[in-house]
Amino acid sequence: MPSDTLWEIAKAEVEKRGSNGSESDGVEIGEKSVFFIGSKNGGKTTIILRCLDRDEPPKPTLALEYTYGRKAKGHNIPKDIAHFWELGGGTSLLDLISIPITSDTLRTFSIVLVLDLSKPNDLWPTMENLLQATKSHVNKVIMKLGKKNSKASSEMRQKIWSNMQKDHPDREIIDPFPIPLVIIGSKYDIFQDFDSEKRKVICKTLRFVAHYYGASLMFTSKSEALLLKIRGVINQLAFGIDKSKSICVDQNKPLFITAGLDSLSQIGSPPVPDNDIGKLHARSPMELWKKVYERLFPPKNTNTLKDIKDPARDPQYAESEVDEMRIQKDQTKYMMWCQIDWNTK
């Protein structure tokens, strides 16, 4: 019986796919990957299905799921392929981020962070944990890539500045995400009924975070018009379709800001009295915005952000034969532990 776990097999398949499509200096053009991460039940699956024109009800994402789409470039020309990965569980499965992102696939990867606007108290910790974990892993992969292909690694580091004009006034302040990033605020239909001051803080904060990371920012809901705009953005990441130049920064409307088109002067300072800023003792602009945001939306207990329920015991995914094997394995491990514990006494 094979000893490899499901995730080891999945990871090996990803690496195989990347190596088969790679040339001496990179991955074959026409094949891109988009990785959806974000709030649990935030609407990631719905967006993916809409982008792929699949008319089917979204199902809960258990852990890490994969699907793909194809798009024809022209007559008698091979179709472009887009790989769509989705991380379930909100912030509870951060270790799985490393599976699809490898040195073989990294150069064609994009990240889509979907945040539930209807839950502002969870928004910052969800965003922070996912972006930090993803950025940390991507930087490690870039370092690994640099050891065997320094040219590819150098090109990637230069590419992250492509959305920012050389004479942009904020060029020395921002810290672009190492691979393309799009931040989507979902459930705008609920968010639009929030108090105006709350909407202002959320909008300004997300604008700052997106601009700081050199990311695009947009809001969406079940509205067909908004979903079509999101679909256009995802198609740009997946198939290289021309990027939209439209922009909307009005907090009374769904935000839509393409990477590189915003600025700190337009965003303004954090929404807090000037005499209070010094009292916050922030060591960086990002930390200052975090402290201001959490004054109005204090995070809930971090444990509530993690899904403590064991998916393996969820009756929705019950498999009698597998469950029996799991019980036997658990009993065996317990007996071994008891034996070790007894021998040490």
mmCIF file of C-alpha atoms in Angstrom, residues 91-344:
data_model
loop_
_atom_site.group_PDB
_atom_site.id
_atom_site.type_symbol
_atom_site.label_atom_id
_atom_site.label_comp_id
_atom_site.label_asym_id
_atom_site.label_seq_id
_atom_site.Cartn_x
_atom_site.Cartn_y
_atom_site.Cartn_z
ATOM 1 C CA THR A 91 -6.880 30.980 8.674
ATOM 2 C CA SER A 92 -6.989 27.456 10.106
ATOM 3 C CA LEU A 93 -5.048 25.690 7.327
ATOM 4 C CA LEU A 94 -2.092 27.984 6.662
ATOM 5 C CA ASP A 95 0.320 25.054 6.248
ATOM 6 C CA LEU A 96 -1.438 24.052 3.027
ATOM 7 C CA ILE A 97 -0.327 27.281 1.328
ATOM 8 C CA SER A 98 2.983 25.612 0.506
ATOM 9 C CA ILE A 99 1.417 22.845 -1.608
ATOM 10 C CA PRO A 100 0.525 24.676 -4.840
ATOM 11 C CA ILE A 101 3.247 27.351 -4.662
ATOM 12 C CA THR A 102 6.581 25.832 -5.689
ATOM 13 C CA SER A 103 9.705 27.065 -7.438
ATOM 14 C CA ASP A 104 8.420 25.453 -10.652
ATOM 15 C CA THR A 105 5.034 27.210 -10.595
ATOM 16 C CA LEU A 106 5.777 30.480 -8.799
ATOM 17 C CA ARG A 107 6.500 32.635 -11.843
ATOM 18 C CA THR A 108 2.938 32.278 -13.126
ATOM 19 C CA PHE A 109 1.167 32.529 -9.763
ATOM 20 C CA SER A 110 -1.260 35.193 -8.535
ATOM 21 C CA ILE A 111 -2.994 35.545 -5.179
ATOM 22 C CA VAL A 112 -6.624 36.583 -4.685
ATOM 23 C CA LEU A 113 -7.489 37.480 -1.085
ATOM 24 C CA VAL A 114 -11.252 37.498 -0.471
ATOM 25 C CA LEU A 115 -12.342 39.323 2.703
ATOM 26 C CA ASP A 116 -15.861 39.232 4.149
ATOM 27 C CA LEU A 117 -16.869 42.893 4.547
ATOM 28 C CA SER A 118 -19.862 41.902 6.673
ATOM 29 C CA LYS A 119 -17.509 40.775 9.489
ATOM 30 C CA PRO A 120 -15.207 43.777 10.076
ATOM 31 C CA ASN A 121 -13.913 42.505 13.438
ATOM 32 C CA ASP A 122 -12.445 39.436 11.740
ATOM 33 C CA LEU A 123 -11.177 41.321 8.710
ATOM 34 C CA TRP A 124 -7.755 42.529 9.883
ATOM 35 C CA PRO A 125 -6.558 39.320 11.610
ATOM 36 C CA THR A 126 -7.769 37.217 8.667
ATOM 37 C CA MET A 127 -5.985 39.480 6.204
ATOM 38 C CA GLU A 128 -2.815 39.751 8.280
ATOM 39 C CA ASN A 129 -2.429 36.031 8.991
ATOM 40 C CA LEU A 130 -3.052 34.927 5.406
ATOM 41 C CA LEU A 131 -0.856 37.566 3.786
ATOM 42 C CA GLN A 132 2.024 37.045 6.209
ATOM 43 C CA ALA A 133 1.952 33.271 5.791
ATOM 44 C CA THR A 134 1.731 33.520 2.004
ATOM 45 C CA LYS A 135 4.426 36.179 1.719
ATOM 46 C CA SER A 136 6.782 34.241 3.972
ATOM 47 C CA HIS A 137 6.423 31.078 1.905
ATOM 48 C CA VAL A 138 6.719 32.896 -1.436
ATOM 49 C CA ASN A 139 9.930 34.632 -0.311
ATOM 50 C CA LYS A 140 11.409 31.266 0.682
ATOM 51 C CA VAL A 141 10.496 29.823 -2.716
ATOM 52 C CA ILE A 142 12.044 32.828 -4.486
ATOM 53 C CA MET A 143 15.283 32.283 -2.551
ATOM 54 C CA LYS A 144 15.223 28.608 -3.517
ATOM 55 C CA LEU A 145 14.542 29.542 -7.129
ATOM 56 C CA GLY A 146 17.443 31.993 -7.088
ATOM 57 C CA LYS A 147 19.898 29.223 -6.218
ATOM 58 C CA LYS A 148 19.132 27.281 -9.388
ATOM 59 C CA ASN A 149 17.924 30.079 -11.674
ATOM 60 C CA SER A 150 19.210 33.493 -10.586
ATOM 61 C CA LYS A 151 17.890 35.143 -13.753
ATOM 62 C CA ALA A 152 14.308 34.020 -13.077
ATOM 63 C CA SER A 153 14.528 35.129 -9.454
ATOM 64 C CA SER A 154 15.868 38.560 -10.455
ATOM 65 C CA GLU A 155 13.131 38.995 -13.062
ATOM 66 C CA MET A 156 10.483 38.218 -10.453
ATOM 67 C CA ARG A 157 11.824 40.820 -8.033
ATOM 68 C CA GLN A 158 11.826 43.428 -10.795
ATOM 69 C CA LYS A 159 8.365 42.454 -12.011
ATOM 70 C CA ILE A 160 6.712 43.260 -8.689
ATOM 71 C CA TRP A 161 7.356 46.953 -9.393
ATOM 72 C CA SER A 162 5.775 46.861 -12.842
ATOM 73 C CA ASN A 163 2.445 48.261 -11.616
ATOM 74 C CA MET A 164 4.097 51.277 -10.002
ATOM 75 C CA GLN A 165 5.239 54.151 -12.193
ATOM 76 C CA LYS A 166 8.888 55.121 -11.689
ATOM 77 C CA ASP A 167 7.900 58.678 -10.735
ATOM 78 C CA HIS A 168 5.089 57.620 -8.364
ATOM 79 C CA PRO A 169 5.426 59.692 -5.135
ATOM 80 C CA ASP A 170 4.934 56.629 -2.914
ATOM 81 C CA ARG A 171 7.529 54.426 -4.570
ATOM 82 C CA GLU A 172 9.957 54.670 -1.645
ATOM 83 C CA ILE A 173 7.293 53.938 0.953
ATOM 84 C CA ILE A 174 5.391 50.899 -0.300
ATOM 85 C CA ASP A 175 6.499 47.262 -0.128
ATOM 86 C CA PRO A 176 4.963 45.344 -3.067
ATOM 87 C CA PHE A 177 3.796 41.779 -2.508
ATOM 88 C CA PRO A 178 6.283 39.357 -4.130
ATOM 89 C CA ILE A 179 3.698 38.049 -6.631
ATOM 90 C CA PRO A 180 0.563 39.692 -8.120
ATOM 91 C CA LEU A 181 -2.113 40.278 -5.471
ATOM 92 C CA VAL A 182 -5.792 41.200 -5.747
ATOM 93 C CA ILE A 183 -7.869 41.993 -2.648
ATOM 94 C CA ILE A 184 -11.627 41.495 -2.988
ATOM 95 C CA GLY A 185 -14.120 42.696 -0.402
ATOM 96 C CA SER A 186 -17.160 40.419 -0.612
ATOM 97 C CA LYS A 187 -20.762 40.812 0.597
ATOM 98 C CA TYR A 188 -20.896 44.478 -0.333
ATOM 99 C CA ASP A 189 -24.712 44.260 -0.252
ATOM 100 C CA ILE A 190 -24.488 43.919 3.551
ATOM 101 C CA PHE A 191 -21.576 46.316 3.961
ATOM 102 C CA GLN A 192 -23.371 49.170 2.160
ATOM 103 C CA ASP A 193 -25.887 49.358 5.025
ATOM 104 C CA PHE A 194 -23.173 49.960 7.638
ATOM 105 C CA ASP A 195 -22.850 53.306 9.405
ATOM 106 C CA SER A 196 -21.002 55.791 7.168
ATOM 107 C CA GLU A 197 -18.123 56.240 9.637
ATOM 108 C CA LYS A 198 -17.541 52.480 9.783
ATOM 109 C CA ARG A 199 -17.578 52.246 6.009
ATOM 110 C CA LYS A 200 -15.089 55.099 5.823
ATOM 111 C CA VAL A 201 -12.614 53.378 8.162
ATOM 112 C CA ILE A 202 -12.884 50.033 6.375
ATOM 113 C CA CYS A 203 -12.521 51.580 2.915
ATOM 114 C CA LYS A 204 -9.539 53.751 3.827
ATOM 115 C CA THR A 205 -7.818 50.913 5.647
ATOM 116 C CA LEU A 206 -8.201 48.446 2.779
ATOM 117 C CA ARG A 207 -7.084 51.107 0.307
ATOM 118 C CA PHE A 208 -3.916 51.651 2.328
ATOM 119 C CA VAL A 209 -3.162 47.920 2.658
ATOM 120 C CA ALA A 210 -3.773 47.300 -1.049
ATOM 121 C CA HIS A 211 -1.644 50.285 -2.076
ATOM 122 C CA TYR A 212 1.154 49.349 0.320
ATOM 123 C CA TYR A 213 1.333 45.865 -1.187
ATOM 124 C CA GLY A 214 0.972 47.077 -4.770
ATOM 125 C CA ALA A 215 -2.337 45.221 -5.038
ATOM 126 C CA SER A 216 -5.640 45.841 -6.780
ATOM 127 C CA LEU A 217 -8.705 46.365 -4.588
ATOM 128 C CA MET A 218 -12.367 45.876 -5.425
ATOM 129 C CA PHE A 219 -15.693 45.160 -3.735
ATOM 130 C CA THR A 220 -18.311 42.695 -4.929
ATOM 131 C CA SER A 221 -21.606 41.074 -4.002
ATOM 132 C CA LYS A 222 -24.214 38.887 -5.672
ATOM 133 C CA SER A 223 -24.855 41.701 -8.140
ATOM 134 C CA GLU A 224 -24.320 40.485 -11.696
ATOM 135 C CA ALA A 225 -22.693 43.780 -12.687
ATOM 136 C CA LEU A 226 -20.128 43.560 -9.875
ATOM 137 C CA LEU A 227 -19.443 39.872 -10.525
ATOM 138 C CA LEU A 228 -18.749 40.659 -14.184
ATOM 139 C CA LYS A 229 -16.150 43.253 -13.163
ATOM 140 C CA ILE A 230 -14.514 40.747 -10.819
ATOM 141 C CA ARG A 231 -14.567 38.148 -13.551
ATOM 142 C CA GLY A 232 -12.676 40.528 -15.815
ATOM 143 C CA VAL A 233 -9.978 41.019 -13.169
ATOM 144 C CA ILE A 234 -9.597 37.272 -12.566
ATOM 145 C CA ASN A 235 -9.439 36.624 -16.319
ATOM 146 C CA GLN A 236 -6.597 39.111 -16.511
ATOM 147 C CA LEU A 237 -4.675 37.106 -13.894
ATOM 148 C CA ALA A 238 -5.576 33.731 -15.385
ATOM 149 C CA PHE A 239 -5.364 34.409 -19.116
ATOM 150 C CA GLY A 240 -3.498 37.688 -19.502
ATOM 151 C CA ILE A 241 -6.483 39.654 -20.777
ATOM 152 C CA ASP A 242 -5.971 43.450 -20.838
ATOM 153 C CA LYS A 243 -6.115 45.055 -17.409
ATOM 154 C CA SER A 244 -8.964 47.435 -16.609
ATOM 155 C CA LYS A 245 -8.009 51.077 -16.061
ATOM 156 C CA SER A 246 -11.292 52.083 -14.419
ATOM 157 C CA ILE A 247 -11.236 53.400 -10.868
ATOM 158 C CA CYS A 248 -13.780 54.151 -8.139
ATOM 159 C CA VAL A 249 -12.640 55.477 -4.750
ATOM 160 C CA ASP A 250 -16.042 56.719 -3.529
ATOM 161 C CA GLN A 251 -16.771 55.015 -0.193
ATOM 162 C CA ASN A 252 -20.493 55.233 -0.996
ATOM 163 C CA LYS A 253 -19.961 52.948 -4.000
ATOM 164 C CA PRO A 254 -18.198 49.603 -4.524
ATOM 165 C CA LEU A 255 -14.455 50.336 -4.597
ATOM 166 C CA PHE A 256 -12.563 49.387 -7.750
ATOM 167 C CA ILE A 257 -8.902 50.388 -7.822
ATOM 168 C CA THR A 258 -6.363 48.775 -10.120
ATOM 169 C CA ALA A 259 -2.861 48.321 -8.700
ATOM 170 C CA GLY A 260 -0.708 51.432 -9.043
ATOM 171 C CA LEU A 261 -3.570 53.897 -9.544
ATOM 172 C CA ASP A 262 -4.031 54.923 -5.894
ATOM 173 C CA SER A 263 -1.794 57.122 -3.733
ATOM 174 C CA LEU A 264 -1.294 57.940 -0.062
ATOM 175 C CA SER A 265 -2.271 61.561 -0.707
ATOM 176 C CA GLN A 266 -5.642 60.405 -2.071
ATOM 177 C CA ILE A 267 -6.165 57.849 0.693
ATOM 178 C CA GLY A 268 -5.374 60.366 3.423
ATOM 179 C CA SER A 269 -4.134 59.814 6.948
ATOM 180 C CA PRO A 270 -5.591 57.183 9.312
ATOM 181 C CA PRO A 271 -9.039 58.272 10.582
ATOM 182 C CA VAL A 272 -7.955 59.317 14.085
ATOM 183 C CA PRO A 273 -7.405 62.745 15.698
ATOM 184 C CA ASP A 274 -3.858 64.042 15.128
ATOM 185 C CA ASN A 275 -3.186 64.351 18.847
ATOM 186 C CA ASP A 276 -3.984 60.642 19.285
ATOM 187 C CA ILE A 277 -1.591 59.312 16.640
ATOM 188 C CA GLY A 278 1.459 59.721 18.885
ATOM 189 C CA LYS A 279 -0.261 57.801 21.668
ATOM 190 C CA LEU A 280 -0.579 54.688 19.504
ATOM 191 C CA HIS A 281 3.212 54.062 19.520
ATOM 192 C CA ALA A 282 3.256 52.505 16.055
ATOM 193 C CA ARG A 283 6.622 51.462 14.609
ATOM 194 C CA SER A 284 5.504 51.458 10.976
ATOM 195 C CA PRO A 285 2.692 52.854 8.779
ATOM 196 C CA MET A 286 1.102 49.383 8.577
ATOM 197 C CA GLU A 287 1.107 49.042 12.365
ATOM 198 C CA LEU A 288 -0.407 52.522 12.729
ATOM 199 C CA TRP A 289 -3.310 51.641 10.411
ATOM 200 C CA LYS A 290 -3.785 48.372 12.267
ATOM 201 C CA LYS A 291 -4.028 50.080 15.642
ATOM 202 C CA VAL A 292 -6.466 52.692 14.319
ATOM 203 C CA TYR A 293 -8.618 50.040 12.659
ATOM 204 C CA GLU A 294 -8.720 47.824 15.753
ATOM 205 C CA ARG A 295 -9.825 50.717 17.945
ATOM 206 C CA LEU A 296 -13.143 50.684 16.075
ATOM 207 C CA PHE A 297 -13.193 46.987 15.231
ATOM 208 C CA PRO A 298 -11.400 45.103 18.028
ATOM 209 C CA PRO A 299 -10.553 41.560 16.905
ATOM 210 C CA LYS A 300 -12.393 38.690 18.475
ATOM 211 C CA ASN A 301 -10.501 35.984 20.300
ATOM 212 C CA THR A 302 -8.021 34.626 17.736
ATOM 213 C CA ASN A 303 -9.223 31.124 18.494
ATOM 214 C CA THR A 304 -12.589 32.031 16.993
ATOM 215 C CA LEU A 305 -10.869 32.681 13.664
ATOM 216 C CA LYS A 306 -9.743 29.069 13.505
ATOM 217 C CA ASP A 307 -12.101 26.263 12.668
ATOM 218 C CA ILE A 308 -11.512 23.967 15.628
ATOM 219 C CA LYS A 309 -13.831 21.346 14.221
ATOM 220 C CA ASP A 310 -11.944 18.356 12.811
ATOM 221 C CA PRO A 311 -13.016 17.944 9.159
ATOM 222 C CA ALA A 312 -12.172 14.249 9.385
ATOM 223 C CA ARG A 313 -15.039 13.851 11.853
ATOM 224 C CA ASP A 314 -17.556 15.945 9.944
ATOM 225 C CA PRO A 315 -20.579 13.718 9.111
ATOM 226 C CA GLN A 316 -20.919 15.598 5.823
ATOM 227 C CA TYR A 317 -17.788 13.815 4.600
ATOM 228 C CA ALA A 318 -18.417 10.433 6.212
ATOM 229 C CA GLU A 319 -16.827 7.360 4.598
ATOM 230 C CA SER A 320 -17.573 4.176 6.576
ATOM 231 C CA GLU A 321 -14.475 2.203 5.544
ATOM 232 C CA VAL A 322 -12.146 5.179 5.967
ATOM 233 C CA ASP A 323 -13.727 6.082 9.322
ATOM 234 C CA GLU A 324 -13.231 2.526 10.621
ATOM 235 C CA MET A 325 -9.561 2.626 9.612
ATOM 236 C CA ARG A 326 -9.225 6.020 11.320
ATOM 237 C CA ILE A 327 -10.684 4.634 14.548
ATOM 238 C CA GLN A 328 -8.301 1.669 14.467
ATOM 239 C CA LYS A 329 -5.349 3.983 13.836
ATOM 240 C CA ASP A 330 -6.360 6.294 16.696
ATOM 241 C CA GLN A 331 -6.746 3.313 19.054
ATOM 242 C CA THR A 332 -3.333 1.973 18.055
ATOM 243 C CA LYS A 333 -1.692 5.366 18.663
ATOM 244 C CA TYR A 334 -3.431 5.607 22.049
ATOM 245 C CA MET A 335 -2.224 2.145 23.080
ATOM 246 C CA MET A 336 1.340 3.007 22.022
ATOM 247 C CA TRP A 337 1.195 6.229 24.018
ATOM 248 C CA CYS A 338 -0.088 4.379 27.090
ATOM 249 C CA GLN A 339 2.736 1.852 26.774
ATOM 250 C CA ILE A 340 5.370 4.577 26.462
ATOM 251 C CA ASP A 341 3.847 6.494 29.365
ATOM 252 C CA TRP A 342 3.795 3.364 31.553
ATOM 253 C CA ASN A 343 7.412 2.444 30.727
ATOM 254 C CA THR A 344 8.649 5.894 31.734
#
